[in-house]
Amino acid sequence: MVDPFTAVATATAAFNGIKKMVEAGQNIESTFGQIGKWYGAVADFNEAKRQAENPPLFKKLVNKTSVEEEAMNAFIQEKKIKEQETQLRELLLYMYGPSAYSELTQMRREIRDKREQTVYAQARRQKAFFWN
């Protein structure tokens, strides 16, 4: 499983790639691979955040960061993701209109649910087995 910092770094790299491709005049269709990579990194970030909110007992005992530091890091990362999401939403709305963005949102929800049931659930079971 990816840690939140790595997920945000991956999302930021993908986002910067999207911006460069759009600024270079490439059409939105050619950036879909980067957009998909960004959405994947955001899903990993959300799962890592969910796991960090409920750490195993052993990790609670050996965690070296303060509560304040951990909260500030999570806050900054989440704000960065939200800002990128807003800019991507505006880009997609401009290119395809509101109905296409709603369709994309519904597809994301379905894919996230499937991923939750398979990939992330398995990773949580493995992690729980390891820590407990």
mmCIF file with all atom_site columns, C-alpha atoms in Angstrom, residues 8-122:
data_model
loop_
_atom_site.group_PDB
_atom_site.id
_atom_site.type_symbol
_atom_site.label_atom_id
_atom_site.label_alt_id
_atom_site.label_comp_id
_atom_site.label_asym_id
_atom_site.label_entity_id
_atom_site.label_seq_id
_atom_site.pdbx_PDB_ins_code
_atom_site.Cartn_x
_atom_site.Cartn_y
_atom_site.Cartn_z
_atom_site.occupancy
_atom_site.B_iso_or_equiv
_atom_site.pdbx_formal_charge
_atom_site.auth_seq_id
_atom_site.auth_comp_id
_atom_site.auth_asym_id
_atom_site.auth_atom_id
_atom_site.pdbx_PDB_model_num
ATOM 1   C CA . VAL A 1 8   ? 0.368   12.995 -3.216  1.00 0.00 ? 8   VAL A CA 1
ATOM 2   C CA . ALA A 1 9   ? 3.730   13.153 -5.002  1.00 0.00 ? 9   ALA A CA 1
ATOM 3   C CA . THR A 1 10  ? 2.407   10.834 -7.730  1.00 0.00 ? 10  THR A CA 1
ATOM 4   C CA . ALA A 1 11  ? -0.804  12.857 -8.045  1.00 0.00 ? 11  ALA A CA 1
ATOM 5   C CA . THR A 1 12  ? 1.158   16.099 -8.263  1.00 0.00 ? 12  THR A CA 1
ATOM 6   C CA . ALA A 1 13  ? 3.475   14.709 -10.944 1.00 0.00 ? 13  ALA A CA 1
ATOM 7   C CA . ALA A 1 14  ? 0.484   13.494 -12.972 1.00 0.00 ? 14  ALA A CA 1
ATOM 8   C CA . PHE A 1 15  ? -1.289  16.826 -12.490 1.00 0.00 ? 15  PHE A CA 1
ATOM 9   C CA . ASN A 1 16  ? 1.767   18.779 -13.641 1.00 0.00 ? 16  ASN A CA 1
ATOM 10  C CA . GLY A 1 17  ? 1.973   16.502 -16.684 1.00 0.00 ? 17  GLY A CA 1
ATOM 11  C CA . ILE A 1 18  ? -1.662  17.238 -17.517 1.00 0.00 ? 18  ILE A CA 1
ATOM 12  C CA . LYS A 1 19  ? -1.091  20.991 -17.219 1.00 0.00 ? 19  LYS A CA 1
ATOM 13  C CA . LYS A 1 20  ? 1.976   20.848 -19.466 1.00 0.00 ? 20  LYS A CA 1
ATOM 14  C CA . MET A 1 21  ? 0.137   18.787 -22.092 1.00 0.00 ? 21  MET A CA 1
ATOM 15  C CA . VAL A 1 22  ? -2.835  21.177 -22.115 1.00 0.00 ? 22  VAL A CA 1
ATOM 16  C CA . GLU A 1 23  ? -0.562  24.242 -22.222 1.00 0.00 ? 23  GLU A CA 1
ATOM 17  C CA . ALA A 1 24  ? 1.296   22.693 -25.159 1.00 0.00 ? 24  ALA A CA 1
ATOM 18  C CA . GLY A 1 25  ? -1.998  22.604 -27.034 1.00 0.00 ? 25  GLY A CA 1
ATOM 19  C CA . GLN A 1 26  ? -2.662  18.892 -26.861 1.00 0.00 ? 26  GLN A CA 1
ATOM 20  C CA . ASN A 1 27  ? -6.302  17.944 -26.756 1.00 0.00 ? 27  ASN A CA 1
ATOM 21  C CA . ILE A 1 28  ? -7.875  16.559 -23.625 1.00 0.00 ? 28  ILE A CA 1
ATOM 22  C CA . GLU A 1 29  ? -8.132  13.053 -25.077 1.00 0.00 ? 29  GLU A CA 1
ATOM 23  C CA . SER A 1 30  ? -4.349  12.764 -25.217 1.00 0.00 ? 30  SER A CA 1
ATOM 24  C CA . THR A 1 31  ? -4.145  13.583 -21.503 1.00 0.00 ? 31  THR A CA 1
ATOM 25  C CA . PHE A 1 32  ? -6.528  10.846 -20.326 1.00 0.00 ? 32  PHE A CA 1
ATOM 26  C CA . GLY A 1 33  ? -3.658  8.556  -19.342 1.00 0.00 ? 33  GLY A CA 1
ATOM 27  C CA . GLN A 1 34  ? -2.279  11.240 -17.034 1.00 0.00 ? 34  GLN A CA 1
ATOM 28  C CA . ILE A 1 35  ? -5.750  11.994 -15.684 1.00 0.00 ? 35  ILE A CA 1
ATOM 29  C CA . GLY A 1 36  ? -6.238  8.300  -14.948 1.00 0.00 ? 36  GLY A CA 1
ATOM 30  C CA . LYS A 1 37  ? -2.894  8.193  -13.160 1.00 0.00 ? 37  LYS A CA 1
ATOM 31  C CA . TRP A 1 38  ? -3.936  11.229 -11.099 1.00 0.00 ? 38  TRP A CA 1
ATOM 32  C CA . TYR A 1 39  ? -7.246  9.625  -10.094 1.00 0.00 ? 39  TYR A CA 1
ATOM 33  C CA . GLY A 1 40  ? -5.414  6.416  -9.154  1.00 0.00 ? 40  GLY A CA 1
ATOM 34  C CA . ALA A 1 41  ? -2.981  8.326  -6.948  1.00 0.00 ? 41  ALA A CA 1
ATOM 35  C CA . VAL A 1 42  ? -5.870  10.162 -5.277  1.00 0.00 ? 42  VAL A CA 1
ATOM 36  C CA . ALA A 1 43  ? -7.592  6.843  -4.566  1.00 0.00 ? 43  ALA A CA 1
ATOM 37  C CA . ASP A 1 44  ? -4.353  5.566  -3.018  1.00 0.00 ? 44  ASP A CA 1
ATOM 38  C CA . PHE A 1 45  ? -4.079  8.758  -0.955  1.00 0.00 ? 45  PHE A CA 1
ATOM 39  C CA . ASN A 1 46  ? -7.635  8.387  0.344   1.00 0.00 ? 46  ASN A CA 1
ATOM 40  C CA . GLU A 1 47  ? -7.030  4.758  1.302   1.00 0.00 ? 47  GLU A CA 1
ATOM 41  C CA . ALA A 1 48  ? -3.729  5.604  3.024   1.00 0.00 ? 48  ALA A CA 1
ATOM 42  C CA . LYS A 1 49  ? -5.494  8.398  4.908   1.00 0.00 ? 49  LYS A CA 1
ATOM 43  C CA . ARG A 1 50  ? -8.257  6.011  5.949   1.00 0.00 ? 50  ARG A CA 1
ATOM 44  C CA . GLN A 1 51  ? -5.662  3.538  7.242   1.00 0.00 ? 51  GLN A CA 1
ATOM 45  C CA . ALA A 1 52  ? -3.736  6.275  9.071   1.00 0.00 ? 52  ALA A CA 1
ATOM 46  C CA . GLU A 1 53  ? -6.898  7.271  10.909  1.00 0.00 ? 53  GLU A CA 1
ATOM 47  C CA . ASN A 1 54  ? -7.151  3.778  12.380  1.00 0.00 ? 54  ASN A CA 1
ATOM 48  C CA . PRO A 1 55  ? -3.575  2.510  12.884  1.00 0.00 ? 55  PRO A CA 1
ATOM 49  C CA . PRO A 1 56  ? -2.741  -0.803 14.570  1.00 0.00 ? 56  PRO A CA 1
ATOM 50  C CA . LEU A 1 57  ? -1.799  -0.713 18.248  1.00 0.00 ? 57  LEU A CA 1
ATOM 51  C CA . PHE A 1 58  ? 1.896   -1.397 17.605  1.00 0.00 ? 58  PHE A CA 1
ATOM 52  C CA . LYS A 1 59  ? 2.135   1.518  15.196  1.00 0.00 ? 59  LYS A CA 1
ATOM 53  C CA . LYS A 1 60  ? 0.399   3.788  17.707  1.00 0.00 ? 60  LYS A CA 1
ATOM 54  C CA . LEU A 1 61  ? 3.073   2.924  20.255  1.00 0.00 ? 61  LEU A CA 1
ATOM 55  C CA . VAL A 1 62  ? 6.096   3.486  18.003  1.00 0.00 ? 62  VAL A CA 1
ATOM 56  C CA . ASN A 1 63  ? 4.888   6.470  15.961  1.00 0.00 ? 63  ASN A CA 1
ATOM 57  C CA . LYS A 1 64  ? 7.543   9.199  16.150  1.00 0.00 ? 64  LYS A CA 1
ATOM 58  C CA . THR A 1 65  ? 5.556   12.140 14.799  1.00 0.00 ? 65  THR A CA 1
ATOM 59  C CA . SER A 1 66  ? 3.494   14.368 17.034  1.00 0.00 ? 66  SER A CA 1
ATOM 60  C CA . VAL A 1 67  ? -0.264  14.528 16.664  1.00 0.00 ? 67  VAL A CA 1
ATOM 61  C CA . GLU A 1 68  ? 0.008   18.156 15.553  1.00 0.00 ? 68  GLU A CA 1
ATOM 62  C CA . GLU A 1 69  ? 2.634   17.375 12.906  1.00 0.00 ? 69  GLU A CA 1
ATOM 63  C CA . GLU A 1 70  ? 0.627   14.450 11.562  1.00 0.00 ? 70  GLU A CA 1
ATOM 64  C CA . ALA A 1 71  ? -2.547  16.558 11.415  1.00 0.00 ? 71  ALA A CA 1
ATOM 65  C CA . MET A 1 72  ? -0.779  19.438 9.650   1.00 0.00 ? 72  MET A CA 1
ATOM 66  C CA . ASN A 1 73  ? 0.773   17.112 7.067   1.00 0.00 ? 73  ASN A CA 1
ATOM 67  C CA . ALA A 1 74  ? -2.583  15.476 6.355   1.00 0.00 ? 74  ALA A CA 1
ATOM 68  C CA . PHE A 1 75  ? -4.266  18.885 6.105   1.00 0.00 ? 75  PHE A CA 1
ATOM 69  C CA . ILE A 1 76  ? -1.705  20.223 3.615   1.00 0.00 ? 76  ILE A CA 1
ATOM 70  C CA . GLN A 1 77  ? -1.819  17.086 1.472   1.00 0.00 ? 77  GLN A CA 1
ATOM 71  C CA . GLU A 1 78  ? -5.598  17.051 1.393   1.00 0.00 ? 78  GLU A CA 1
ATOM 72  C CA . LYS A 1 79  ? -5.768  20.742 0.398   1.00 0.00 ? 79  LYS A CA 1
ATOM 73  C CA . LYS A 1 80  ? -3.275  20.152 -2.410  1.00 0.00 ? 80  LYS A CA 1
ATOM 74  C CA . ILE A 1 81  ? -5.379  17.269 -3.752  1.00 0.00 ? 81  ILE A CA 1
ATOM 75  C CA . LYS A 1 82  ? -8.592  19.340 -3.518  1.00 0.00 ? 82  LYS A CA 1
ATOM 76  C CA . GLU A 1 83  ? -7.008  22.236 -5.419  1.00 0.00 ? 83  GLU A CA 1
ATOM 77  C CA . GLN A 1 84  ? -5.842  19.919 -8.184  1.00 0.00 ? 84  GLN A CA 1
ATOM 78  C CA . GLU A 1 85  ? -9.259  18.257 -8.329  1.00 0.00 ? 85  GLU A CA 1
ATOM 79  C CA . THR A 1 86  ? -10.968 21.630 -8.724  1.00 0.00 ? 86  THR A CA 1
ATOM 80  C CA . GLN A 1 87  ? -8.699  22.572 -11.620 1.00 0.00 ? 87  GLN A CA 1
ATOM 81  C CA . LEU A 1 88  ? -9.209  19.207 -13.337 1.00 0.00 ? 88  LEU A CA 1
ATOM 82  C CA . ARG A 1 89  ? -12.977 19.485 -12.855 1.00 0.00 ? 89  ARG A CA 1
ATOM 83  C CA . GLU A 1 90  ? -12.983 22.919 -14.511 1.00 0.00 ? 90  GLU A CA 1
ATOM 84  C CA . LEU A 1 91  ? -10.931 21.590 -17.407 1.00 0.00 ? 91  LEU A CA 1
ATOM 85  C CA . LEU A 1 92  ? -13.239 18.617 -17.960 1.00 0.00 ? 92  LEU A CA 1
ATOM 86  C CA . LEU A 1 93  ? -16.372 20.766 -17.628 1.00 0.00 ? 93  LEU A CA 1
ATOM 87  C CA . TYR A 1 94  ? -14.992 23.193 -20.196 1.00 0.00 ? 94  TYR A CA 1
ATOM 88  C CA . MET A 1 95  ? -14.087 20.446 -22.652 1.00 0.00 ? 95  MET A CA 1
ATOM 89  C CA . TYR A 1 96  ? -17.110 18.140 -22.292 1.00 0.00 ? 96  TYR A CA 1
ATOM 90  C CA . GLY A 1 97  ? -19.844 19.902 -20.328 1.00 0.00 ? 97  GLY A CA 1
ATOM 91  C CA . PRO A 1 98  ? -21.654 19.102 -17.084 1.00 0.00 ? 98  PRO A CA 1
ATOM 92  C CA . SER A 1 99  ? -23.303 15.860 -18.227 1.00 0.00 ? 99  SER A CA 1
ATOM 93  C CA . ALA A 1 100 ? -19.952 14.305 -19.141 1.00 0.00 ? 100 ALA A CA 1
ATOM 94  C CA . TYR A 1 101 ? -18.452 15.314 -15.806 1.00 0.00 ? 101 TYR A CA 1
ATOM 95  C CA . SER A 1 102 ? -21.441 13.774 -13.978 1.00 0.00 ? 102 SER A CA 1
ATOM 96  C CA . GLU A 1 103 ? -20.953 10.592 -15.979 1.00 0.00 ? 103 GLU A CA 1
ATOM 97  C CA . LEU A 1 104 ? -17.255 10.530 -15.069 1.00 0.00 ? 104 LEU A CA 1
ATOM 98  C CA . THR A 1 105 ? -18.106 11.054 -11.395 1.00 0.00 ? 105 THR A CA 1
ATOM 99  C CA . GLN A 1 106 ? -20.515 8.110  -11.465 1.00 0.00 ? 106 GLN A CA 1
ATOM 100 C CA . MET A 1 107 ? -17.903 5.896  -13.158 1.00 0.00 ? 107 MET A CA 1
ATOM 101 C CA . ARG A 1 108 ? -15.323 6.891  -10.533 1.00 0.00 ? 108 ARG A CA 1
ATOM 102 C CA . ARG A 1 109 ? -17.741 5.968  -7.761  1.00 0.00 ? 109 ARG A CA 1
ATOM 103 C CA . GLU A 1 110 ? -18.373 2.521  -9.280  1.00 0.00 ? 110 GLU A CA 1
ATOM 104 C CA . ILE A 1 111 ? -14.676 1.829  -9.836  1.00 0.00 ? 111 ILE A CA 1
ATOM 105 C CA . ARG A 1 112 ? -13.817 3.026  -6.320  1.00 0.00 ? 112 ARG A CA 1
ATOM 106 C CA . ASP A 1 113 ? -16.425 0.684  -4.835  1.00 0.00 ? 113 ASP A CA 1
ATOM 107 C CA . LYS A 1 114 ? -15.039 -2.274 -6.790  1.00 0.00 ? 114 LYS A CA 1
ATOM 108 C CA . ARG A 1 115 ? -11.480 -1.393 -5.793  1.00 0.00 ? 115 ARG A CA 1
ATOM 109 C CA . GLU A 1 116 ? -12.551 -1.054 -2.174  1.00 0.00 ? 116 GLU A CA 1
ATOM 110 C CA . GLN A 1 117 ? -14.032 -4.538 -2.238  1.00 0.00 ? 117 GLN A CA 1
ATOM 111 C CA . THR A 1 118 ? -10.952 -6.153 -3.764  1.00 0.00 ? 118 THR A CA 1
ATOM 112 C CA . VAL A 1 119 ? -7.598  -4.430 -3.659  1.00 0.00 ? 119 VAL A CA 1
ATOM 113 C CA . TYR A 1 120 ? -7.848  -2.257 -0.564  1.00 0.00 ? 120 TYR A CA 1
ATOM 114 C CA . ALA A 1 121 ? -9.744  -4.815 1.520   1.00 0.00 ? 121 ALA A CA 1
ATOM 115 C CA . GLN A 1 122 ? -7.039  -7.408 0.808   1.00 0.00 ? 122 GLN A CA 1
#
